[in-house]
Amino acid sequence: MTDPNAIQPSALDQLPDRDPEETAEWQASLDAVAREAGPHRAAYLMRRTLERAEAGGIALPKLLETDYVNTIPTSAEPGLPGDPEMEARITAWNRWNAAAMVTRGSKHGVGGHIATFASAAWLYETGFNHFFKGKEGDGSGDQLYIQGHASPGIYARAFLDGRLSEHHLDHFRQEAGGNGLPSYPHPRRLPWLWEFPTVSMGLGPLSAIYQARFNRYLTNRGIKDVSASHVWAFLGDGEMDEPESTAALALAAREELDNLTFVINCNLQRLDGPVRANFKIVQELEAQFRGAGWNVVKTLWGSAWDELFALDTTGALVRRLREVPDAQIQTYQTRDAAYIRADFFGKDPALAELAKLLSDDKILEVFHFSRGGHEARKVYAAYKAAVEHKGAPTVILAQTVKGHTLGDGFASKNANHQMKKLTVDEFKAMRDLLGLPIKDSDFVDGVVPYGHPGADSPEVRYLQERRAALGGPAPARRTHALAPLPAPAEKAFASFDKGSGSQNVATTMAFVRLVKDLVRDKETGKRWVPIVPDEARTFGMESLFPSLGIYSPKGQTYEPVDRDQLMYYKEAKNGQILNEGITEAGSMADFIAASSSYATHGEAMIPFYIFYSMFGWQRTADQMWQLGDQLGRGFLVGATAGRTTLTGEGLQHADGHSPVIAATNPAALSYDPAFAYEIAVLVREGLRRMYGEAKPGEDQNVFYYLTVYNEPLPQPAKPQGLGIDEGIVKGLYRFNTVESAGLSPAANAPRIQLLGSGTAIHWTLEAQKLLAEEWGVAADVWSATSWTELRRDAMEADAALLRGEERVPYVRQALQGAEGPVLAVSDYMRQVPDQIAQWVEQDYSSLGADGFGLSDTRDAARRHFGVDAESIVVAALAQLARRGEVKATAVKEAREKYGL
């Protein structure tokens, strides 16, 4: 029988023991300590020994958890600079106005959140007073990712600073009339203040990591030295459950992003209750971040705990703190001293003796108020440690009380996230607690007043002096007066006008070829940021590896296996390509950082992110909405697009709906080009609109979504004639007529208009020929490059008519006079082409690929969905038969002829 106390085999058994006798002595010493002084003392000594080894550079696995105490002891804290009393008064005013703003807004039913900022006030104020660099100093300043639910506190500070008025505060969440304040950090709604949207929880931390990484990218590539910028991400402990929150922790550690700090407000509560009711979220997060390679600083307890720790000579207090679950810590916040004596201290005889030395007031002070995140000195020590730490990012785990200073009705209550207002009596109690000079008579008709010490008060002067010393107001977004980027040489675009002749070229390859030419441009080539999620070879981009290089902050520390090949895998510190591995979310975060660099750093960059179209909008549409909110610019490229072009990959790769989702994003200009020359026109137009000379009233803060296909087909020459480029940009133009196609139906032949987009136009052209040669029907073919842009133009025309302006939708103008009905064909769901149906004057019908995709040949898939050339012919004949322009029997004949 195996001895349960025997040392079990482990990985150490695989290592040779040069001195077994010495090893046995160490083990015996540990056994003796455990036997004589107890297991807790043995654990303490082991922990300290491991810490000593780590500090001495001895390679050992790191400890993933430390005790439930502050990382920085009080004796090691640096002194708090500045005027602590002044900063306390400023924070009190901001606490008051944040609560007043939400409470006043609740009378209009607009809601808001009070408790989050109440817990995090010192986390922000300490940063604003001592750390956060503004944009008016050298460089780009710091980038601040503000926790969305804390926005009332940021507005309150901007009010104290004179950047917002009472009118603004009274229009919190009331934007329709102008001069209102958005609920959360929304740059598109308040572009002079907010830089980064964060309230779609999980996207803030992910974006912050890639922003810090993009800062290094800009510096290493010599675009702009932003090494002085620091990225601060303020997060909630509940938010860390979002998978995006922790998706890129290893990247941040691997690339040693010591220009990044996460500040996690650990108030132990999420929206409905405790984050980890039966566990400890701080310990869990510490282990997660330490395991990923981050520097961890815990700021848990305030200075009132110092006396208790000094009295704890046996370690019983630390042990008890380690074992009490979070929900019980929350309960202590709401109970009296007798309960805490019995439940917390009474569980251990040593603690019971310790509690005898404490008054009830001391116990309540410690358990109700004293948290590390509520003391400026503790927070300052943590921030200073973070910015001085080198070689790894830092996470600060700051424990707070949700609803702190708002009164017993708020603090630590499970429902406080949904509580939108305080009563007048609660405000008066809060006023007394904060020591604010607000009189009872200031409450007129029960309305809580805003508080302000005066524009020339010591508090406001101090606040503004601190911000001036740190480089100006924060947060702040700056729209730099950048000169338009020069247009690339026309040659790069014009080369596509002549087509590919007899050569088959997929539009994916046409796009990559265009980019290869554009990145060589002397003026703008360096500003392109190619982004790909580990599929560069799928999209034919491997030829860019040796010429542009793949970005790596460490360069290339190995000899690549394909070094002797022309297109070898080249990594470089100044590499231009961001090859992110298998992470669409990380690639989108890259894109967002690059797309808004024109504002963040005053450097216009041109990102293009190419991906499997199915795994773009379907997987990361929330980030694309974030991109629109952040006013980002660039090109999203959905490759291997369509439901029937990648059928061998199966259902989850068959994209039939990306344009549907893209149409929901107001900032996305969505195009489904059919031919290489259309891609060239759209990229040229996109560069002009986003980076060049904008037309009057034109919004530059858009991004382009282009679908490209992996199906090699002949690329035709660009048709001659006026308005082709305009039609490509607006969404529709006539590609050919039956006559120009060299087909010769009878003079009085029935006529139909075939609209095709993307790869579907090729089947439409086949159908045109079949209709003419086998059924005597004349069909004209139109290229619908953007159903969505046609719809938006038509909706704007409708709105103009309601204003009394005469305006005809472009789609109606383009099709005006076109004979016969219209049949629209797409490789996407029918609702994509059906977007324009109500504005087409002719009889309108559509074909599309609805339902799940399947694995088979392209031809079989198209027959399955009823979008191949023969299916188009039958649908066209049916449409004409309903009008009496062909015999009804023709439809049946065609079905039988083609085996449908």
CSV table of C-alpha atoms in Angstrom, one decimal, residues 582-849:
chain,number,residue,atom,x,y,z
A,582,ILE,CA,-5.6,33.2,-35.3
A,583,THR,CA,-7.5,36.1,-33.6
A,584,GLU,CA,-10.0,38.1,-35.5
A,585,ALA,CA,-10.8,40.1,-32.3
A,586,GLY,CA,-7.1,41.0,-32.0
A,587,SER,CA,-6.8,41.9,-35.6
A,588,MET,CA,-9.9,44.2,-35.3
A,589,ALA,CA,-8.3,45.8,-32.3
A,590,ASP,CA,-5.2,46.5,-34.4
A,591,PHE,CA,-7.4,48.0,-37.1
A,592,ILE,CA,-9.2,50.3,-34.6
A,593,ALA,CA,-5.9,51.6,-33.2
A,594,ALA,CA,-4.5,52.3,-36.6
A,595,SER,CA,-7.7,53.7,-38.0
A,596,SER,CA,-7.9,56.4,-35.4
A,597,SER,CA,-4.2,57.2,-35.3
A,598,TYR,CA,-4.9,60.5,-37.2
A,599,ALA,CA,-6.6,61.7,-34.0
A,600,THR,CA,-4.8,59.8,-31.3
A,601,HIS,CA,-1.3,60.7,-32.6
A,602,GLY,CA,-1.8,63.2,-35.4
A,603,GLU,CA,-0.5,60.6,-37.9
A,604,ALA,CA,-2.9,59.4,-40.6
A,605,MET,CA,-2.4,55.6,-41.2
A,606,ILE,CA,-4.2,53.5,-43.8
A,607,PRO,CA,-5.1,50.1,-42.3
A,608,PHE,CA,-6.5,47.3,-44.4
A,609,TYR,CA,-7.6,44.2,-42.6
A,610,ILE,CA,-8.2,41.2,-44.8
A,611,PHE,CA,-10.1,38.2,-43.4
A,612,TYR,CA,-12.4,35.4,-44.2
A,613,SER,CA,-15.6,37.3,-44.8
A,614,MET,CA,-17.6,34.9,-42.7
A,615,PHE,CA,-15.4,35.6,-39.7
A,616,GLY,CA,-15.6,39.3,-39.9
A,617,TRP,CA,-19.0,40.8,-39.3
A,618,GLN,CA,-20.4,37.6,-37.8
A,619,ARG,CA,-17.6,37.3,-35.2
A,620,THR,CA,-16.5,40.9,-34.5
A,621,ALA,CA,-19.5,43.1,-35.5
A,622,ASP,CA,-19.4,44.6,-32.0
A,623,GLN,CA,-15.8,45.9,-32.6
A,624,MET,CA,-16.9,47.2,-36.0
A,625,TRP,CA,-19.5,49.3,-34.2
A,626,GLN,CA,-16.8,50.4,-31.8
A,627,LEU,CA,-14.7,51.3,-34.8
A,628,GLY,CA,-17.6,53.5,-36.1
A,629,ASP,CA,-18.0,55.1,-32.7
A,630,GLN,CA,-14.2,55.8,-32.5
A,631,LEU,CA,-14.4,57.6,-35.9
A,632,GLY,CA,-11.9,55.1,-37.4
A,633,ARG,CA,-10.9,55.1,-41.1
A,634,GLY,CA,-9.6,52.4,-43.3
A,635,PHE,CA,-10.4,49.3,-45.4
A,636,LEU,CA,-12.0,46.1,-44.1
A,637,VAL,CA,-11.7,43.4,-46.8
A,638,GLY,CA,-13.9,40.4,-46.6
A,639,ALA,CA,-12.1,37.8,-48.6
A,640,THR,CA,-13.3,34.4,-49.8
A,641,ALA,CA,-16.7,36.1,-49.8
A,642,GLY,CA,-20.1,34.8,-50.8
A,643,ARG,CA,-22.1,31.7,-49.9
A,644,THR,CA,-21.0,29.6,-52.9
A,645,THR,CA,-17.4,30.4,-53.6
A,646,LEU,CA,-15.7,28.5,-50.7
A,647,THR,CA,-18.0,25.6,-50.6
A,648,GLY,CA,-15.4,23.0,-49.8
A,649,GLU,CA,-14.9,24.6,-46.4
A,650,GLY,CA,-18.5,23.9,-45.4
A,651,LEU,CA,-21.3,25.6,-43.6
A,652,GLN,CA,-19.4,27.9,-41.2
A,653,HIS,CA,-17.3,29.3,-44.0
A,654,ALA,CA,-20.2,30.0,-46.4
A,655,ASP,CA,-20.9,33.7,-46.0
A,656,GLY,CA,-24.3,34.8,-47.1
A,657,HIS,CA,-25.0,37.6,-44.7
A,658,SER,CA,-22.0,39.9,-44.1
A,659,PRO,CA,-23.5,42.7,-46.1
A,660,VAL,CA,-26.7,42.4,-44.1
A,661,ILE,CA,-24.8,43.0,-40.9
A,662,ALA,CA,-22.6,45.7,-42.5
A,663,ALA,CA,-25.7,47.6,-43.6
A,664,THR,CA,-26.6,48.1,-39.9
A,665,ASN,CA,-23.5,50.1,-39.3
A,666,PRO,CA,-23.9,53.8,-40.3
A,667,ALA,CA,-20.1,54.3,-40.6
A,668,ALA,CA,-19.6,51.3,-42.9
A,669,LEU,CA,-19.6,51.9,-46.7
A,670,SER,CA,-20.3,48.4,-47.9
A,671,TYR,CA,-19.4,47.3,-51.4
A,672,ASP,CA,-19.6,44.0,-53.3
A,673,PRO,CA,-17.4,44.6,-56.4
A,674,ALA,CA,-17.5,42.2,-59.2
A,675,PHE,CA,-14.4,43.2,-61.2
A,676,ALA,CA,-10.8,44.3,-60.5
A,677,TYR,CA,-11.3,47.7,-62.0
A,678,GLU,CA,-14.2,48.3,-59.6
A,679,ILE,CA,-11.9,47.5,-56.7
A,680,ALA,CA,-9.4,50.0,-58.0
A,681,VAL,CA,-12.1,52.8,-58.4
A,682,LEU,CA,-13.4,52.1,-54.8
A,683,VAL,CA,-9.9,52.1,-53.2
A,684,ARG,CA,-9.0,55.3,-55.0
A,685,GLU,CA,-12.3,56.9,-53.9
A,686,GLY,CA,-11.8,55.6,-50.3
A,687,LEU,CA,-8.4,57.2,-50.1
A,688,ARG,CA,-9.7,60.5,-51.4
A,689,ARG,CA,-12.7,60.5,-49.0
A,690,MET,CA,-11.0,59.4,-45.9
A,691,TYR,CA,-7.5,60.8,-46.3
A,692,GLY,CA,-7.6,63.4,-49.1
A,693,GLU,CA,-9.7,66.3,-50.1
A,694,ALA,CA,-13.2,65.8,-48.8
A,695,LYS,CA,-16.2,67.3,-50.6
A,696,PRO,CA,-18.4,69.8,-48.8
A,697,GLY,CA,-20.6,68.1,-46.2
A,698,GLU,CA,-18.9,64.8,-46.7
A,699,ASP,CA,-18.1,62.8,-43.6
A,700,GLN,CA,-14.5,61.6,-43.6
A,701,ASN,CA,-15.0,59.4,-40.5
A,702,VAL,CA,-16.2,56.3,-42.4
A,703,PHE,CA,-14.6,53.0,-43.2
A,704,TYR,CA,-15.0,50.8,-46.3
A,705,TYR,CA,-16.0,47.2,-46.4
A,706,LEU,CA,-15.1,45.5,-49.6
A,707,THR,CA,-15.9,41.9,-50.4
A,708,VAL,CA,-13.4,40.0,-52.6
A,709,TYR,CA,-13.6,36.5,-54.0
A,710,ASN,CA,-11.3,33.5,-54.3
A,711,GLU,CA,-12.7,32.4,-57.7
A,712,PRO,CA,-10.3,32.9,-60.5
A,713,LEU,CA,-12.2,34.4,-63.5
A,714,PRO,CA,-11.3,36.6,-66.5
A,715,GLN,CA,-11.3,40.2,-65.5
A,716,PRO,CA,-13.0,42.3,-68.2
A,717,ALA,CA,-11.8,45.7,-69.3
A,718,LYS,CA,-13.5,48.7,-67.8
A,719,PRO,CA,-16.5,49.8,-70.0
A,720,GLN,CA,-16.1,53.1,-71.9
A,721,GLY,CA,-18.4,55.9,-71.3
A,722,LEU,CA,-19.3,58.7,-68.9
A,723,GLY,CA,-20.5,58.0,-65.4
A,724,ILE,CA,-18.9,54.6,-64.9
A,725,ASP,CA,-16.8,55.6,-61.9
A,726,GLU,CA,-19.7,57.5,-60.4
A,727,GLY,CA,-21.9,54.5,-60.8
A,728,ILE,CA,-19.3,52.2,-59.2
A,729,VAL,CA,-19.1,54.6,-56.2
A,730,LYS,CA,-22.8,55.2,-55.9
A,731,GLY,CA,-23.6,51.5,-56.3
A,732,LEU,CA,-25.0,50.8,-59.8
A,733,TYR,CA,-24.1,51.1,-63.4
A,734,ARG,CA,-24.9,49.4,-66.7
A,735,PHE,CA,-22.1,47.0,-67.5
A,736,ASN,CA,-23.5,46.1,-70.9
A,737,THR,CA,-26.5,45.8,-73.1
A,738,VAL,CA,-27.5,42.7,-75.0
A,739,GLU,CA,-26.4,44.6,-78.1
A,740,SER,CA,-23.0,45.6,-76.8
A,741,ALA,CA,-22.5,42.0,-75.7
A,742,GLY,CA,-22.6,40.9,-79.3
A,743,LEU,CA,-25.9,39.1,-78.9
A,744,SER,CA,-28.7,39.5,-81.5
A,745,PRO,CA,-32.2,38.9,-80.3
A,746,ALA,CA,-35.1,39.9,-82.4
A,747,ALA,CA,-35.9,43.6,-82.7
A,748,ASN,CA,-39.1,43.3,-80.7
A,749,ALA,CA,-37.7,40.8,-78.2
A,750,PRO,CA,-39.0,41.0,-74.6
A,751,ARG,CA,-36.4,42.8,-72.5
A,752,ILE,CA,-35.3,42.4,-68.9
A,753,GLN,CA,-32.7,44.1,-66.7
A,754,LEU,CA,-30.4,41.8,-64.8
A,755,LEU,CA,-28.6,43.3,-61.7
A,756,GLY,CA,-25.7,41.3,-60.3
A,757,SER,CA,-23.2,42.0,-57.6
A,758,GLY,CA,-19.9,40.4,-56.8
A,759,THR,CA,-19.3,37.0,-58.2
A,760,ALA,CA,-22.9,36.7,-59.1
A,761,ILE,CA,-22.5,38.9,-62.1
A,762,HIS,CA,-20.6,36.1,-63.9
A,763,TRP,CA,-23.7,33.9,-63.7
A,764,THR,CA,-25.8,36.8,-64.8
A,765,LEU,CA,-23.7,37.3,-67.9
A,766,GLU,CA,-24.0,33.5,-68.7
A,767,ALA,CA,-27.8,33.9,-68.2
A,768,GLN,CA,-27.8,36.9,-70.6
A,769,LYS,CA,-26.3,34.7,-73.3
A,770,LEU,CA,-28.7,31.8,-72.7
A,771,LEU,CA,-31.7,34.1,-72.7
A,772,ALA,CA,-30.7,35.7,-76.0
A,773,GLU,CA,-29.6,32.5,-77.8
A,774,GLU,CA,-32.1,30.0,-76.5
A,775,TRP,CA,-35.2,32.0,-75.6
A,776,GLY,CA,-35.1,35.1,-77.7
A,777,VAL,CA,-35.0,37.5,-74.6
A,778,ALA,CA,-32.9,40.6,-74.5
A,779,ALA,CA,-31.2,41.1,-71.2
A,780,ASP,CA,-29.1,44.1,-70.1
A,781,VAL,CA,-26.6,43.4,-67.3
A,782,TRP,CA,-25.9,45.9,-64.5
A,783,SER,CA,-23.2,45.8,-61.9
A,784,ALA,CA,-24.6,46.6,-58.4
A,785,THR,CA,-21.5,47.4,-56.5
A,786,SER,CA,-23.4,48.4,-53.4
A,787,TRP,CA,-27.0,47.6,-52.5
A,788,THR,CA,-26.5,49.3,-49.2
A,789,GLU,CA,-25.3,52.6,-50.6
A,790,LEU,CA,-28.2,52.7,-53.1
A,791,ARG,CA,-30.6,52.2,-50.2
A,792,ARG,CA,-29.0,54.9,-48.1
A,793,ASP,CA,-29.1,57.4,-51.0
A,794,ALA,CA,-32.8,56.5,-51.5
A,795,MET,CA,-33.6,57.0,-47.8
A,796,GLU,CA,-31.9,60.4,-47.9
A,797,ALA,CA,-34.0,61.3,-50.9
A,798,ASP,CA,-37.1,60.3,-49.1
A,799,ALA,CA,-36.1,62.5,-46.1
A,800,ALA,CA,-35.4,65.4,-48.5
A,801,LEU,CA,-38.9,65.1,-50.0
A,802,LEU,CA,-40.4,65.3,-46.5
A,803,ARG,CA,-38.5,68.6,-46.1
A,804,GLY,CA,-40.0,69.8,-49.3
A,805,GLU,CA,-36.9,69.3,-51.5
A,806,GLU,CA,-37.2,67.6,-54.9
A,807,ARG,CA,-34.8,64.8,-55.1
A,808,VAL,CA,-34.8,61.5,-57.0
A,809,PRO,CA,-33.0,58.5,-55.7
A,810,TYR,CA,-29.9,57.5,-57.7
A,811,VAL,CA,-31.2,54.0,-58.3
A,812,ARG,CA,-34.3,55.3,-59.9
A,813,GLN,CA,-32.3,57.8,-62.0
A,814,ALA,CA,-29.9,55.0,-63.1
A,815,LEU,CA,-32.8,52.7,-64.1
A,816,GLN,CA,-34.9,55.4,-65.6
A,817,GLY,CA,-36.1,54.3,-69.1
A,818,ALA,CA,-34.7,50.8,-68.8
A,819,GLU,CA,-37.2,48.4,-70.5
A,820,GLY,CA,-38.8,45.5,-68.8
A,821,PRO,CA,-38.7,44.2,-65.3
A,822,VAL,CA,-35.7,44.0,-63.0
A,823,LEU,CA,-34.2,40.8,-61.7
A,824,ALA,CA,-31.5,41.2,-59.0
A,825,VAL,CA,-29.0,38.4,-58.3
A,826,SER,CA,-26.6,38.0,-55.4
A,827,ASP,CA,-24.5,35.3,-53.7
A,828,TYR,CA,-25.9,36.6,-50.4
A,829,MET,CA,-29.3,36.3,-48.8
A,830,ARG,CA,-32.1,37.8,-50.9
A,831,GLN,CA,-32.6,40.6,-48.4
A,832,VAL,CA,-29.3,42.1,-49.5
A,833,PRO,CA,-30.5,43.0,-53.0
A,834,ASP,CA,-34.1,43.5,-51.7
A,835,GLN,CA,-32.8,46.6,-49.9
A,836,ILE,CA,-33.6,48.7,-52.9
A,837,ALA,CA,-36.8,47.0,-54.0
A,838,GLN,CA,-39.2,49.8,-52.9
A,839,TRP,CA,-37.4,52.5,-55.0
A,840,VAL,CA,-37.3,50.6,-58.2
A,841,GLU,CA,-40.1,51.7,-60.5
A,842,GLN,CA,-40.0,48.5,-62.7
A,843,ASP,CA,-41.3,45.2,-61.6
A,844,TYR,CA,-38.7,43.8,-59.2
A,845,SER,CA,-37.7,40.3,-58.2
A,846,SER,CA,-34.6,38.8,-56.7
A,847,LEU,CA,-32.5,35.7,-56.3
A,848,GLY,CA,-30.1,34.9,-53.4
A,849,ALA,CA,-28.5,32.2,-51.4
